[in-house]
Short mmCIF file of C-alpha atoms in Angstrom, two decimals:
data_model
loop_
_atom_site.label_atom_id
_atom_site.label_comp_id
_atom_site.label_asym_id
_atom_site.label_seq_id
_atom_site.Cartn_x
_atom_site.Cartn_y
_atom_site.Cartn_z
CA MET A 496 52.86 155.24 -87.54
CA PHE A 497 50.05 153.06 -88.49
CA HIS A 498 47.53 155.40 -89.48
CA VAL A 499 43.57 154.09 -89.14
CA ILE A 500 40.58 156.14 -90.18
CA THR A 501 36.70 155.44 -88.37
CA ALA A 502 34.21 156.80 -91.23
CA CYS A 503 31.14 157.89 -90.78
CA PHE A 504 28.73 159.07 -92.88
CA VAL A 505 26.40 160.49 -90.41
CA GLY A 506 27.86 163.29 -87.19
CA LYS A 507 25.80 162.48 -83.72
CA PHE A 508 23.38 160.06 -82.54
CA GLY A 509 24.85 156.12 -82.49
CA LEU A 510 27.18 156.12 -85.03
CA ALA A 511 28.89 159.23 -84.44
CA ASP A 512 29.22 157.92 -80.83
CA TYR A 513 30.26 155.16 -81.94
CA SER A 514 32.86 156.16 -84.51
CA LEU A 515 34.24 158.66 -81.77
CA SER A 516 34.86 156.04 -78.50
CA LEU A 517 36.40 153.11 -81.13
CA ALA A 518 38.85 156.34 -82.36
CA ARG A 519 40.01 157.01 -79.16
CA SER A 520 40.38 153.53 -77.97
CA LEU A 521 42.81 153.01 -81.54
CA SER A 522 44.05 156.21 -80.36
CA ARG A 523 46.52 154.43 -78.32
CA PHE A 524 48.23 152.40 -80.29
CA SER A 525 48.31 154.66 -83.99
CA ARG A 526 47.54 157.36 -85.29
CA SER A 527 43.39 157.38 -85.06
CA GLU A 528 41.35 160.12 -86.96
CA VAL A 529 37.19 160.21 -87.66
CA VAL A 530 36.27 160.87 -91.20
CA THR A 531 32.21 162.28 -90.55
CA SER A 532 29.99 164.64 -91.12
CA GLN A 533 30.61 168.52 -90.80
CA ASP A 534 27.98 168.52 -87.69
CA PHE A 535 30.20 165.96 -86.06
CA GLN A 536 30.60 168.61 -82.66
CA TYR A 537 31.85 166.38 -78.85
CA PRO A 538 33.40 169.40 -77.59
CA ASP A 539 33.10 167.24 -73.79
CA VAL A 540 34.94 164.73 -75.18
CA PRO A 541 38.52 164.62 -75.07
CA PHE A 542 40.05 162.71 -78.50
CA ASP A 543 43.83 162.63 -78.77
CA GLY A 544 42.90 162.20 -82.57
CA GLU A 545 42.31 164.15 -84.99
CA ILE A 546 38.71 164.41 -87.07
CA THR A 547 38.53 165.49 -90.28
CA ARG A 548 35.20 166.15 -91.83
CA ILE A 549 34.12 165.40 -95.30
CA PHE A 550 29.97 164.80 -95.04
CA ARG A 551 27.68 167.17 -95.50
CA ARG A 552 23.65 165.87 -95.94
CA SER A 553 22.74 163.42 -98.05
CA ARG A 554 21.26 165.17 -101.57
CA ARG A 555 25.13 165.51 -101.82
CA TYR A 556 27.11 161.75 -100.62
CA PRO A 557 26.60 161.29 -105.00
CA ILE A 558 29.96 164.46 -104.61
CA ASP A 559 30.86 163.28 -100.72
CA VAL A 560 31.21 160.60 -101.77
CA ILE A 561 34.18 161.20 -104.30
CA ARG A 562 35.85 163.54 -102.36
CA PHE A 563 35.89 161.35 -99.64
CA LEU A 564 37.42 158.24 -102.37
CA LEU A 565 40.39 161.15 -103.12
CA TYR A 566 40.49 161.92 -99.89
CA ILE A 567 41.64 158.23 -98.87
CA ILE A 568 43.50 156.78 -101.62
CA LYS A 569 45.82 160.85 -100.82
CA GLU A 570 46.44 159.64 -96.65
CA LYS A 571 47.03 155.86 -97.55
CA PRO A 572 45.94 155.31 -94.08
CA GLY A 573 46.41 151.39 -92.64
CA ALA A 574 42.76 150.49 -92.07
CA VAL A 575 39.77 152.11 -93.06
CA ILE A 576 36.60 151.06 -90.87
CA PHE A 577 33.19 151.60 -92.03
CA GLN A 578 30.39 151.75 -89.21
CA SER A 579 28.38 150.36 -91.50
CA CYS A 580 27.50 151.88 -94.92
CA LEU A 581 28.06 155.28 -95.07
CA LYS A 582 24.95 155.98 -96.89
CA VAL A 583 23.91 153.63 -99.92
CA ALA A 584 24.58 150.06 -99.35
CA PHE A 585 25.17 149.51 -103.24
CA ILE A 586 27.55 152.78 -103.88
CA ASP A 587 29.38 152.20 -100.74
CA ALA A 588 30.55 148.85 -102.17
CA ILE A 589 31.41 150.18 -105.63
CA LEU A 590 33.84 152.23 -103.45
CA VAL A 591 35.17 149.69 -101.41
CA HIS A 592 36.41 148.40 -103.52
CA ALA A 593 38.06 150.78 -105.97
CA LEU A 594 40.35 151.37 -102.46
CA ARG A 595 41.00 148.71 -102.28
CA VAL A 596 42.19 147.99 -105.81
CA PHE A 597 44.32 150.62 -104.73
CA GLY A 598 45.79 148.30 -102.59
CA LEU A 599 43.93 149.96 -99.05
CA ARG A 600 42.83 147.34 -96.02
CA VAL A 601 38.69 148.59 -95.61
CA PHE A 602 36.97 147.04 -92.82
CA VAL A 603 33.48 147.50 -91.52
CA THR A 604 31.56 147.47 -88.32
CA VAL A 605 28.33 145.93 -88.97
CA HIS A 606 25.95 146.72 -85.99
CA ASP A 607 22.77 145.89 -87.87
CA ILE A 608 22.65 143.13 -90.09
CA LEU A 609 20.01 144.64 -92.62
CA PRO A 610 18.40 147.99 -92.40
CA HIS A 611 15.68 148.35 -89.99
CA TYR A 612 12.89 149.02 -92.66
CA PRO A 613 14.32 146.81 -95.14
CA LYS A 614 13.54 146.48 -99.19
CA PRO A 615 12.59 143.87 -100.88
CA TRP A 616 16.04 144.25 -102.69
CA SER A 617 18.42 145.17 -99.26
CA ARG A 618 19.92 141.39 -99.24
CA LEU A 619 21.22 140.64 -102.24
CA GLU A 620 22.20 144.87 -102.00
CA TYR A 621 23.30 144.11 -98.56
CA GLU A 622 25.23 140.62 -98.95
CA PHE A 623 27.23 142.08 -102.45
CA PHE A 624 28.83 144.67 -99.70
CA TYR A 625 29.42 143.17 -96.90
CA LYS A 626 31.84 140.94 -99.30
CA SER A 627 33.56 143.93 -100.16
CA PHE A 628 35.56 144.29 -97.63
CA SER A 629 38.71 143.06 -96.15
CA GLY A 630 37.46 141.77 -93.12
CA LEU A 631 34.34 142.52 -90.65
CA ILE A 632 33.72 143.42 -87.34
CA ALA A 633 30.64 141.87 -85.66
CA HIS A 634 29.04 142.42 -81.98
CA SER A 635 28.05 138.88 -81.12
CA SER A 636 28.63 135.14 -82.17
CA GLN A 637 25.05 135.68 -83.60
CA ALA A 638 25.51 138.02 -86.45
CA LYS A 639 28.72 136.05 -87.63
CA LYS A 640 26.72 133.32 -88.13
CA SER A 641 23.88 135.75 -90.40
CA LEU A 642 27.23 136.79 -92.29
CA ASP A 643 28.23 133.64 -92.57
CA GLU A 644 24.86 133.20 -93.91
CA PHE A 645 25.05 136.05 -96.13
CA GLY A 646 28.20 133.96 -97.60
CA VAL A 647 30.63 135.98 -96.61
CA THR A 648 33.91 134.62 -96.51
CA ALA A 649 36.40 137.20 -95.60
CA PRO A 650 37.75 137.27 -91.56
CA ILE A 651 35.00 138.51 -88.64
CA LEU A 652 36.39 139.44 -85.75
CA VAL A 653 33.62 138.97 -83.48
CA VAL A 654 33.55 141.72 -80.40
CA PRO A 655 31.40 143.56 -77.79
CA HIS A 656 29.71 146.82 -78.40
CA GLY A 657 31.46 148.95 -76.40
CA VAL A 658 30.35 150.76 -73.53
CA TYR A 659 29.03 154.57 -74.02
CA ASP A 660 30.84 155.77 -71.21
CA ILE A 661 31.84 159.14 -72.93
CA TYR A 662 28.39 160.15 -71.81
CA ARG A 663 29.70 159.94 -68.13
CA LEU A 664 29.99 163.44 -67.56
CA SER A 665 29.64 165.27 -64.64
CA GLY A 666 28.21 162.33 -62.12
CA ILE A 667 25.08 164.23 -61.67
CA THR A 668 23.17 162.38 -58.19
CA LYS A 669 19.27 160.43 -59.02
CA ASN A 670 17.28 163.51 -57.34
CA ARG A 671 18.84 166.24 -58.86
CA ALA A 672 18.11 164.97 -61.82
CA ARG A 673 15.03 164.02 -61.53
CA GLU A 674 14.72 168.01 -60.43
CA ARG A 675 16.71 168.80 -63.49
CA ILE A 676 13.77 166.99 -66.02
CA GLY A 677 10.87 168.11 -63.42
CA GLY A 678 7.76 165.68 -63.05
CA LEU A 679 9.73 163.34 -61.24
CA LEU A 680 9.21 162.76 -57.06
CA GLU A 681 11.88 161.35 -55.23
CA ASP A 682 9.65 158.15 -54.50
CA ASP A 683 8.85 157.74 -57.72
CA PHE A 684 9.86 154.10 -59.82
CA ILE A 685 11.21 155.13 -63.31
CA ALA A 686 11.31 153.59 -66.03
CA LEU A 687 13.26 154.89 -69.39
CA PHE A 688 11.78 154.79 -72.48
CA PHE A 689 15.29 156.25 -74.48
CA GLY A 690 16.05 157.18 -78.06
CA ARG A 691 13.51 157.39 -81.20
CA ILE A 692 10.34 156.29 -80.21
CA ASP A 693 8.67 154.11 -82.86
CA GLU A 694 7.34 150.84 -83.85
CA ARG A 695 10.15 149.28 -84.23
CA LYS A 696 11.43 149.64 -80.29
CA GLY A 697 7.78 148.63 -79.68
CA VAL A 698 6.10 151.60 -78.62
CA GLU A 699 2.72 150.22 -79.21
CA ALA A 700 2.91 147.94 -76.69
CA LEU A 701 4.22 149.87 -73.96
CA VAL A 702 1.33 152.64 -74.91
CA ASP A 703 -1.79 149.97 -74.63
CA ILE A 704 0.24 149.04 -71.30
CA ILE A 705 -0.10 152.50 -69.88
CA VAL A 706 -3.25 153.31 -71.09
CA ASP A 707 -5.11 149.88 -71.20
CA GLN A 708 -3.82 148.26 -68.59
CA GLY A 709 -2.25 150.75 -66.04
CA LEU A 710 1.23 150.65 -64.48
CA PRO A 711 2.51 149.33 -61.63
CA ALA A 712 2.35 151.52 -58.10
CA LYS A 713 4.03 154.18 -57.88
CA THR A 714 5.90 153.45 -61.99
CA LYS A 715 6.27 156.32 -63.93
CA ILE A 716 7.62 156.54 -67.77
CA LEU A 717 9.96 159.05 -68.86
CA PHE A 718 10.18 159.32 -72.50
CA ALA A 719 13.12 161.16 -74.25
CA GLY A 720 13.27 161.53 -77.90
CA ILE A 721 11.67 162.39 -81.23
CA ASN A 722 8.72 161.17 -82.21
CA GLY A 723 9.56 158.26 -85.20
CA VAL A 724 5.62 157.15 -85.23
CA SER A 725 5.15 156.90 -89.35
CA SER A 726 2.63 159.32 -90.23
CA GLY A 727 -0.04 156.37 -91.54
CA ASN A 728 -0.09 155.29 -88.72
CA SER A 729 -3.09 157.23 -87.11
CA SER A 730 -4.08 154.89 -84.54
CA LEU A 731 -0.96 154.29 -82.64
CA SER A 732 -0.18 158.66 -83.06
CA LYS A 733 -3.84 159.55 -81.43
CA LYS A 734 -2.22 156.47 -78.45
CA LEU A 735 0.73 157.76 -78.02
CA GLN A 736 -0.33 160.84 -77.49
CA ASN A 737 -2.68 159.93 -74.89
CA ALA A 738 -0.20 158.00 -73.29
CA LEU A 739 2.47 161.30 -73.32
CA ASN A 740 -0.80 162.86 -71.75
CA SER A 741 -0.40 160.33 -68.69
CA ARG A 742 -0.71 161.23 -65.17
CA ASN A 743 2.32 158.46 -65.37
CA CYS A 744 4.08 160.02 -67.69
CA VAL A 745 7.38 162.28 -68.10
CA ALA A 746 7.37 162.86 -72.16
CA HIS A 747 10.18 165.13 -73.53
CA VAL A 748 9.68 164.07 -77.43
CA ARG A 749 12.22 166.34 -78.80
CA GLU A 750 16.26 165.22 -79.76
CA ILE A 751 17.80 164.94 -76.91
CA SER A 752 21.33 166.24 -76.55
CA PHE A 753 24.69 164.95 -75.83
CA VAL A 754 25.06 166.75 -72.59
CA GLU A 755 21.38 166.62 -71.65
CA VAL A 756 22.06 162.12 -71.76
CA GLU A 757 23.94 161.57 -68.62
CA THR A 758 20.97 163.47 -66.68
CA PHE A 759 17.89 160.87 -68.38
CA PHE A 760 19.63 158.34 -67.50
CA SER A 761 20.85 159.45 -63.73
CA ALA A 762 16.79 159.92 -63.08
CA SER A 763 16.05 156.25 -64.26
CA ASP A 764 16.02 153.34 -62.05
CA VAL A 765 15.47 150.89 -65.32
CA VAL A 766 15.65 151.02 -68.78
CA LEU A 767 12.90 149.69 -71.13
CA LEU A 768 14.01 147.83 -74.46
CA PRO A 769 10.41 146.30 -75.28
CA TYR A 770 12.13 146.34 -79.56
CA LYS A 771 10.88 143.99 -82.50
CA GLU A 772 13.27 143.47 -83.96
CA GLY A 773 16.83 145.13 -83.97
CA THR A 774 20.61 143.36 -84.60
CA THR A 775 22.16 145.54 -81.08
CA SER A 776 20.85 148.14 -79.12
CA GLY A 777 23.08 151.34 -78.17
CA VAL A 778 21.02 152.11 -75.56
CA LEU A 779 21.42 149.64 -74.10
CA LYS A 780 25.39 150.45 -73.74
CA LEU A 781 24.15 153.86 -72.27
CA ALA A 782 21.78 151.89 -69.17
CA ILE A 783 25.24 149.90 -68.47
CA ALA A 784 27.84 152.40 -68.71
CA PHE A 785 24.68 154.17 -65.90
CA GLU A 786 24.59 151.23 -63.95
CA ARG A 787 20.91 150.68 -64.55
CA PRO A 788 19.30 147.45 -65.33
CA VAL A 789 17.22 146.41 -68.21
CA ILE A 790 14.02 144.54 -68.99
CA ALA A 791 14.34 143.60 -72.90
CA THR A 792 13.47 141.77 -75.39
CA ASP A 793 14.70 138.03 -76.95
CA VAL A 794 15.67 140.37 -80.23
CA GLY A 795 19.46 140.00 -81.78
CA ASP A 796 22.37 140.31 -79.05
CA LEU A 797 20.18 142.15 -76.34
CA PRO A 798 19.71 138.40 -74.37
CA SER A 799 23.19 138.02 -74.79
CA ASN A 800 24.43 141.01 -72.96
CA VAL A 801 21.64 141.25 -70.63
CA LEU A 802 24.35 139.96 -67.81
CA PRO A 803 22.33 137.11 -65.26
CA GLY A 804 20.58 139.86 -62.53
CA THR A 805 21.55 142.99 -64.81
CA GLY A 806 17.85 142.90 -65.89
CA LEU A 807 14.78 140.66 -67.41
CA ILE A 808 14.61 138.99 -70.53
CA ILE A 809 11.13 139.11 -72.29
CA SER A 810 9.32 137.74 -75.42
CA LYS A 811 8.99 140.24 -78.06
CA HIS A 812 5.29 138.44 -78.85
CA ARG A 813 4.27 139.39 -74.63
CA VAL A 814 5.52 142.60 -73.99
CA PHE A 815 1.78 143.78 -73.24
CA GLU A 816 1.37 140.54 -70.74
CA ASP A 817 4.64 140.29 -69.08
CA LEU A 818 6.65 144.08 -69.67
CA PRO A 819 4.00 144.92 -66.21
CA SER A 820 5.27 142.24 -63.75
CA ALA A 821 8.46 142.61 -65.04
CA ILE A 822 8.93 145.87 -63.80
CA GLU A 823 7.11 145.00 -60.39
CA SER A 824 10.31 142.16 -60.00
CA ILE A 825 12.07 144.90 -60.41
CA ARG A 826 11.35 147.28 -58.07
CA VAL A 827 10.32 144.99 -54.92
CA ASN A 828 13.71 143.72 -55.39
CA TYR A 829 15.67 146.45 -57.41
CA SER A 830 18.71 146.64 -54.53
CA ASP A 831 19.98 143.21 -56.01
CA TYR A 832 19.47 144.47 -59.27
CA GLU A 833 20.97 148.26 -58.29
CA LEU A 834 24.37 146.14 -57.12
CA ALA A 835 24.76 142.85 -59.51
CA CYS A 836 24.84 146.71 -62.20
CA LYS A 837 28.12 147.60 -60.29
CA GLY A 838 31.31 147.03 -62.21
CA VAL A 839 29.65 145.05 -65.45
CA ALA A 840 30.76 148.17 -67.75
CA GLU A 841 34.29 146.91 -67.30
CA ASP A 842 32.95 143.67 -69.77
CA TYR A 843 32.39 146.68 -72.51
CA SER A 844 35.21 148.00 -71.89
CA TRP A 845 36.99 150.08 -74.96
CA LYS A 846 40.32 149.31 -73.53
CA SER A 847 40.10 145.63 -74.53
CA ILE A 848 37.94 146.69 -77.23
CA GLY A 849 39.99 148.93 -79.07
CA GLU A 850 43.29 146.49 -78.28
CA LYS A 851 41.04 143.87 -80.40
CA TYR A 852 40.03 145.97 -83.28
CA PHE A 853 43.65 146.72 -83.42
CA ASP A 854 44.72 143.27 -83.68
CA PHE A 855 42.37 142.37 -85.89
CA ILE A 856 43.09 145.66 -88.75
CA SER A 857 46.38 145.18 -88.37
CA ARG A 858 46.97 141.71 -88.89
CA THR A 859 44.78 140.99 -91.85
#
């Protein structure tokens, strides 16, 4: 039976979520295995495949990458699919070349063209990395165009980022979710900012709105995620703290566990993605899974993935000016947005994505 290994260095959060979702979809066509971190734990998600835990902490990466190489050579799978680079793109590129010397077909799913905080040499490093593979998978035509500009000549499959339906566990109601979180009333209009709270995700403009401008009537911002504001940015750190202490905010600034994700999205009315940069967004796919409208900026593939009626796109340069009116527009027309969001997840179903992946990796 055709054996597919999905490789992911991390054991939780976005890339791990994607790895498991992809491996589940591929298990319909092949022997499907995830090679990942020792802290990979998804006990609530059924998976008819194998989990192999090789990777440990970052400091052990040089040793673990050799263990990974030897394991893959021993297993001789039909295809290996990296989820971005494992840890260091340059070293991973050498690893990929080594695997291909042994006759293995190695692919990569490109989630972000470059790191969120690139170094001066990142473009050259990632160009070398992407050119190492037998084939690549991109989430949008825009991402494919960027890879073409890197000089990549290997085949590229364009397939949307799948919806994160693995988080739909209990079907908790909106009111019950709000009771569980606390501080949220039944008639509040809740705008969710989910995930790492940092500059890249546009938190500065959001806190300026909360502190300096104020939110539309009956609106509260629900923050859920770790504080990633850089330690050197004391001004933003102070503003953020003032915003989090505001009566219009409910803040859970911490790591959100797997089972809690459903509660936060179920409690919300709209999901905010005021990002300053990025290629794609897993949070958008969570919003789609929970049938929530979004307000997103015009970065990466966000505009092409916010379908008509399911949200609003604003300029990344005008978040402070336009986000409050966008929230109010969705609030007063909420029933229309709610209806438009129904069934959108089918367009990003893992069933069709898995079929496209398998056809690509088995033929390329």
